[in-house]
mmCIF file of C-alpha atoms in Angstrom:
data_model
loop_
_atom_site.group_PDB
_atom_site.id
_atom_site.type_symbol
_atom_site.label_atom_id
_atom_site.label_comp_id
_atom_site.label_asym_id
_atom_site.label_seq_id
_atom_site.Cartn_x
_atom_site.Cartn_y
_atom_site.Cartn_z
ATOM 1 C CA MET A 1 0.000 0.000 0.000
ATOM 2 C CA ARG A 2 1.224 3.463 -0.857
ATOM 3 C CA LYS A 3 -0.391 4.983 2.244
ATOM 4 C CA LEU A 4 -0.796 8.462 0.769
ATOM 5 C CA TRP A 5 -3.185 9.279 3.608
ATOM 6 C CA LEU A 6 -0.254 9.388 6.044
ATOM 7 C CA PHE A 7 0.978 12.766 4.762
ATOM 8 C CA PRO A 8 -2.256 14.736 5.371
ATOM 9 C CA MET A 9 -2.718 12.840 8.635
ATOM 10 C CA ILE A 10 0.699 14.062 9.789
ATOM 11 C CA PHE A 11 -0.333 17.622 8.879
ATOM 12 C CA PHE A 12 -3.573 17.114 10.820
ATOM 13 C CA ILE A 13 -1.670 16.016 13.923
ATOM 14 C CA LEU A 14 0.774 18.946 13.645
ATOM 15 C CA ILE A 15 -2.055 21.465 13.303
ATOM 16 C CA LEU A 16 -3.828 19.868 16.258
ATOM 17 C CA LEU A 17 -0.673 20.148 18.367
ATOM 18 C CA ALA A 18 -0.296 23.797 17.338
ATOM 19 C CA GLY A 19 -3.594 24.474 19.100
ATOM 20 C CA GLY A 20 -2.148 23.211 22.359
ATOM 21 C CA LEU A 21 0.903 25.447 21.977
ATOM 22 C CA ARG A 22 -1.072 28.559 21.104
ATOM 23 C CA TRP A 23 -1.064 30.239 24.506
ATOM 24 C CA ALA A 24 2.080 31.270 26.351
ATOM 25 C CA LYS A 25 1.540 31.790 30.073
ATOM 26 C CA GLY A 26 3.711 34.338 31.775
ATOM 27 C CA PRO A 27 4.189 35.180 35.436
ATOM 28 C CA LEU A 28 1.392 35.380 37.991
ATOM 29 C CA GLN A 29 1.783 38.586 40.003
ATOM 30 C CA ASN A 30 0.298 38.892 43.477
ATOM 31 C CA TYR A 31 -0.837 42.183 45.004
ATOM 32 C CA GLY A 32 -2.265 41.118 48.334
ATOM 33 C CA ASP A 33 -5.569 39.393 47.573
ATOM 34 C CA PHE A 34 -5.425 40.562 43.936
ATOM 35 C CA GLN A 35 -3.675 38.513 41.221
ATOM 36 C CA VAL A 36 -2.700 39.258 37.614
ATOM 37 C CA LEU A 37 -1.811 36.526 35.119
ATOM 38 C CA HIS A 38 0.125 37.475 31.969
ATOM 39 C CA THR A 39 -0.585 35.501 28.782
ATOM 40 C CA LYS A 40 0.181 35.834 25.076
ATOM 41 C CA ASP A 41 -1.594 34.496 22.006
ATOM 42 C CA ARG A 42 1.267 33.260 19.829
ATOM 43 C CA TRP A 43 -0.915 33.210 16.734
ATOM 44 C CA THR A 44 -2.050 36.841 16.829
ATOM 45 C CA GLY A 45 0.719 38.283 19.000
ATOM 46 C CA GLN A 46 -1.869 39.746 21.393
ATOM 47 C CA ARG A 47 -0.949 39.915 25.070
ATOM 48 C CA TRP A 48 -3.660 39.606 27.726
ATOM 49 C CA LEU A 49 -3.981 40.244 31.450
ATOM 50 C CA TYR A 50 -6.257 37.980 33.509
ATOM 51 C CA PHE A 51 -7.514 39.360 36.826
ATOM 52 C CA PHE A 52 -8.415 37.354 39.918
ATOM 53 C CA GLY A 53 -9.524 38.560 43.348
ATOM 54 C CA GLY A 54 -9.850 42.219 44.282
ATOM 55 C CA TRP A 55 -8.639 45.059 46.490
ATOM 56 C CA SER A 56 -10.838 45.107 49.557
ATOM 57 C CA GLU A 57 -8.963 48.054 51.074
ATOM 58 C CA LEU A 58 -9.969 50.314 48.165
ATOM 59 C CA SER A 59 -13.714 49.678 48.529
ATOM 60 C CA PRO A 60 -16.068 51.730 50.690
ATOM 61 C CA PRO A 61 -16.896 50.012 54.001
ATOM 62 C CA THR A 62 -20.604 50.008 53.122
ATOM 63 C CA GLN A 63 -20.134 48.215 49.783
ATOM 64 C CA PRO A 64 -18.710 44.791 48.918
ATOM 65 C CA TYR A 65 -15.470 45.079 47.007
ATOM 66 C CA VAL A 66 -15.330 44.025 43.374
ATOM 67 C CA LEU A 67 -14.140 40.479 42.687
ATOM 68 C CA TYR A 68 -12.604 39.310 39.417
ATOM 69 C CA SER A 69 -12.509 35.695 38.296
ATOM 70 C CA GLY A 70 -10.626 35.397 35.033
ATOM 71 C CA GLU A 71 -11.654 38.795 33.665
ATOM 72 C CA ARG A 72 -9.224 39.641 30.880
ATOM 73 C CA VAL A 73 -8.156 42.852 29.189
ATOM 74 C CA PRO A 74 -5.618 43.434 26.416
ATOM 75 C CA TYR A 75 -2.207 44.544 27.637
ATOM 76 C CA LEU A 76 -0.810 47.875 26.485
ATOM 77 C CA PRO A 77 2.554 49.382 27.487
ATOM 78 C CA ARG A 78 2.124 52.474 29.643
ATOM 79 C CA GLU A 79 3.586 54.801 26.980
ATOM 80 C CA GLU A 80 1.217 53.528 24.301
ATOM 81 C CA LEU A 81 -1.725 53.628 26.695
ATOM 82 C CA GLU A 82 -1.120 57.280 27.577
ATOM 83 C CA MET A 83 -0.640 58.262 23.936
ATOM 84 C CA ARG A 84 -3.834 56.560 22.788
ATOM 85 C CA ARG A 85 -5.715 57.787 25.857
ATOM 86 C CA GLU A 86 -5.000 61.318 24.700
ATOM 87 C CA GLU A 87 -6.491 60.465 21.305
ATOM 88 C CA VAL A 88 -9.691 59.362 23.043
ATOM 89 C CA LEU A 89 -9.783 62.528 25.149
ATOM 90 C CA LYS A 90 -9.581 64.635 21.989
ATOM 91 C CA GLN A 91 -12.940 63.294 20.892
ATOM 92 C CA PRO A 92 -15.785 65.857 21.123
ATOM 93 C CA GLU A 93 -17.554 64.166 24.057
ATOM 94 C CA TYR A 94 -14.436 64.372 26.257
ATOM 95 C CA GLU A 95 -12.281 67.223 24.930
ATOM 96 C CA ARG A 96 -14.169 70.145 26.476
ATOM 97 C CA LYS A 97 -14.152 68.669 29.982
ATOM 98 C CA TRP A 98 -10.542 67.509 29.642
ATOM 99 C CA LEU A 99 -9.234 70.933 28.596
ATOM 100 C CA GLY A 100 -11.384 72.650 31.226
ATOM 101 C CA LEU A 101 -9.990 70.514 34.054
ATOM 102 C CA GLN A 102 -6.424 71.024 32.878
ATOM 103 C CA ARG A 103 -6.939 74.787 32.790
ATOM 104 C CA GLN A 104 -8.586 74.758 36.218
ATOM 105 C CA ILE A 105 -5.741 72.734 37.742
ATOM 106 C CA SER A 106 -3.121 75.029 36.227
ATOM 107 C CA GLU A 107 -4.871 78.125 37.597
ATOM 108 C CA LEU A 108 -5.202 76.629 41.084
ATOM 109 C CA GLU A 109 -1.556 75.525 41.122
ATOM 110 C CA VAL A 110 -0.465 79.006 40.064
ATOM 111 C CA LYS A 111 -2.670 80.558 42.740
ATOM 112 C CA ILE A 112 -1.146 78.366 45.443
ATOM 113 C CA GLY A 113 2.384 78.921 44.163
ATOM 114 C CA GLN A 114 2.038 82.700 44.005
ATOM 115 C CA GLU A 115 1.054 83.124 47.658
ATOM 116 C CA PRO A 116 4.033 85.009 49.148
ATOM 117 C CA ASP A 117 3.174 84.067 52.660
ATOM 118 C CA LEU A 118 0.554 81.475 53.507
ATOM 119 C CA GLN A 119 0.451 82.811 57.067
ATOM 120 C CA SER A 120 -1.146 86.036 55.794
ATOM 121 C CA VAL A 121 -3.933 84.165 54.018
ATOM 122 C CA PRO A 122 -6.937 82.962 56.009
ATOM 123 C CA ALA A 123 -6.671 79.256 56.738
ATOM 124 C CA GLY A 124 -10.164 78.653 55.412
ATOM 125 C CA GLU A 125 -9.302 80.191 52.050
ATOM 126 C CA VAL A 126 -6.129 78.093 51.753
ATOM 127 C CA ARG A 127 -8.053 74.932 52.528
ATOM 128 C CA THR A 128 -10.709 75.891 49.986
ATOM 129 C CA VAL A 129 -8.124 76.305 47.224
ATOM 130 C CA GLN A 130 -6.354 73.078 48.179
ATOM 131 C CA GLN A 131 -9.648 71.190 48.262
ATOM 132 C CA ALA A 132 -10.616 72.607 44.869
ATOM 133 C CA LEU A 133 -7.271 71.447 43.472
ATOM 134 C CA ALA A 134 -7.721 67.973 44.955
ATOM 135 C CA ASP A 135 -11.251 67.736 43.536
ATOM 136 C CA ALA A 136 -10.090 68.847 40.087
ATOM 137 C CA ASN A 137 -7.271 66.297 40.111
ATOM 138 C CA TRP A 138 -9.711 63.587 41.171
ATOM 139 C CA GLU A 139 -12.084 64.494 38.331
ATOM 140 C CA LEU A 140 -9.201 64.490 35.845
ATOM 141 C CA ASN A 141 -8.020 61.072 37.016
ATOM 142 C CA SER A 142 -11.588 59.778 36.751
ATOM 143 C CA LEU A 143 -11.753 61.122 33.204
ATOM 144 C CA TYR A 144 -8.453 59.389 32.418
ATOM 145 C CA ALA A 145 -9.858 56.136 33.809
ATOM 146 C CA THR A 146 -12.999 56.488 31.680
ATOM 147 C CA ALA A 147 -10.931 57.110 28.543
ATOM 148 C CA GLU A 148 -8.753 54.087 29.312
ATOM 149 C CA GLN A 149 -11.839 51.904 29.785
ATOM 150 C CA VAL A 150 -13.177 53.049 26.406
ATOM 151 C CA LEU A 151 -9.809 52.399 24.787
ATOM 152 C CA LEU A 152 -9.402 48.949 26.330
ATOM 153 C CA ALA A 153 -12.979 47.999 25.427
ATOM 154 C CA GLU A 154 -12.318 48.902 21.783
ATOM 155 C CA ASP A 155 -9.022 47.010 21.773
ATOM 156 C CA LYS A 156 -10.676 44.021 23.415
ATOM 157 C CA GLU A 157 -13.307 43.803 20.682
ATOM 158 C CA VAL A 158 -10.669 44.004 17.939
ATOM 159 C CA ALA A 159 -8.454 41.434 19.685
ATOM 160 C CA LYS A 160 -11.399 39.051 20.185
ATOM 161 C CA LYS A 161 -12.249 39.265 16.483
ATOM 162 C CA LYS A 162 -8.640 38.461 15.556
ATOM 163 C CA GLU A 163 -8.635 35.594 18.043
ATOM 164 C CA LEU A 164 -11.908 34.238 16.647
ATOM 165 C CA LEU A 165 -10.612 34.542 13.077
ATOM 166 C CA ALA A 166 -7.401 32.690 13.948
ATOM 167 C CA THR A 167 -9.413 29.974 15.697
ATOM 168 C CA GLY A 168 -11.695 29.674 12.675
ATOM 169 C CA VAL A 169 -8.771 29.314 10.269
ATOM 170 C CA TRP A 170 -7.238 26.696 12.573
ATOM 171 C CA GLY A 171 -10.513 24.781 12.688
ATOM 172 C CA LEU A 172 -10.909 24.893 8.902
ATOM 173 C CA LEU A 173 -7.377 23.589 8.438
ATOM 174 C CA LEU A 174 -8.138 20.743 10.838
ATOM 175 C CA VAL A 175 -11.311 19.799 8.966
ATOM 176 C CA PHE A 176 -9.621 20.099 5.559
ATOM 177 C CA THR A 177 -6.598 17.967 6.461
ATOM 178 C CA PHE A 178 -8.792 15.370 8.184
ATOM 179 C CA PHE A 179 -11.049 14.905 5.153
ATOM 180 C CA TRP A 180 -8.006 15.014 2.882
ATOM 181 C CA ALA A 181 -6.471 12.136 4.830
ATOM 182 C CA PHE A 182 -9.828 10.333 5.005
ATOM 183 C CA HIS A 183 -10.291 10.648 1.232
ATOM 184 C CA TYR A 184 -6.891 9.108 0.537
ATOM 185 C CA PHE A 185 -7.546 6.409 3.121
ATOM 186 C CA LEU A 186 -10.837 5.401 1.471
ATOM 187 C CA ALA A 187 -9.180 5.448 -1.953
ATOM 188 C CA GLU A 188 -6.392 3.248 -0.600
ATOM 189 C CA VAL A 189 -8.885 0.803 0.925
ATOM 190 C CA LYS A 190 -10.826 0.679 -2.340
ATOM 191 C CA ARG A 191 -7.666 0.053 -4.345
ATOM 192 C CA TRP A 192 -6.588 -2.646 -1.915
ATOM 193 C CA LYS A 193 -9.978 -4.353 -2.245
ATOM 194 C CA GLN A 194 -9.662 -4.268 -6.029
ATOM 195 C CA VAL A 195 -6.196 -5.794 -5.803
ATOM 196 C CA ASN A 196 -7.493 -8.547 -3.537
ATOM 197 C CA GLU A 197 -10.430 -9.251 -5.826
ATOM 198 C CA THR A 198 -8.126 -9.433 -8.852
ATOM 199 C CA TYR A 199 -5.788 -11.739 -6.970
ATOM 200 C CA GLU A 200 -8.688 -14.018 -6.005
ATOM 201 C CA ILE A 201 -9.909 -14.185 -9.617
ATOM 202 C CA VAL A 202 -6.453 -15.015 -10.909
ATOM 203 C CA GLU A 203 -6.030 -17.633 -8.209
ATOM 204 C CA TYR A 204 -9.411 -19.179 -9.027
ATOM 205 C CA VAL A 205 -8.695 -19.294 -12.758
ATOM 206 C CA THR A 206 -5.280 -20.784 -12.183
ATOM 207 C CA LYS A 207 -6.631 -23.521 -9.962
ATOM 208 C CA ASN A 208 -9.338 -24.499 -12.423
ATOM 209 C CA ASN A 209 -7.042 -24.367 -15.502
ATOM 210 C CA ARG A 210 -9.573 -22.481 -17.572
ATOM 211 C CA TYR A 211 -6.859 -20.922 -19.658
ATOM 212 C CA PRO A 212 -4.146 -23.566 -20.164
ATOM 213 C CA LEU A 213 -0.853 -22.222 -21.396
ATOM 214 C CA GLY A 214 -0.279 -25.004 -23.934
ATOM 215 C CA LYS A 215 -1.524 -28.367 -25.289
#
């Protein structure tokens, strides 16, 4: 037997094994009762962060703290995240508030820095300015967090589509190579049956001397 089905079957096995080697697992970082697992999809090159647990100390006492169990987000280097976050903040729905908070913070910082002698300023007024600066910084950080959530949500959708596409191509290759091997296997079985049938006919004719070679 020529066993042509072995070649596509080998490809099928290799493609199947590639699925098991798709994900690279990196370190698991612990931050108290919060854990972060680093992974990478070797097929698409996308890196992911998986979250487990939560930070109970950052939650209000009256509310249960948020728990994560395998929630994943795409990983972005800090430099790229900040650069793309700025692109999100330049969108019309965020730009006005973003620029307004930056201007407000700059004015409050200048006001605090220009005080020649804080002792001559009423304590209540100083606290008011400092509180206004703290509130503005908090609002700006909240706006940054919102922009990052929007950015990561968009990236997650794109990454999931790439992941699904890669999985689909992998599945199609598996199906194609399997049926390719199966086709050759059936053809080989059919040919082998024909050979056996021919051999049986020849053997039968020979035994019964239906076609003698000479007189």
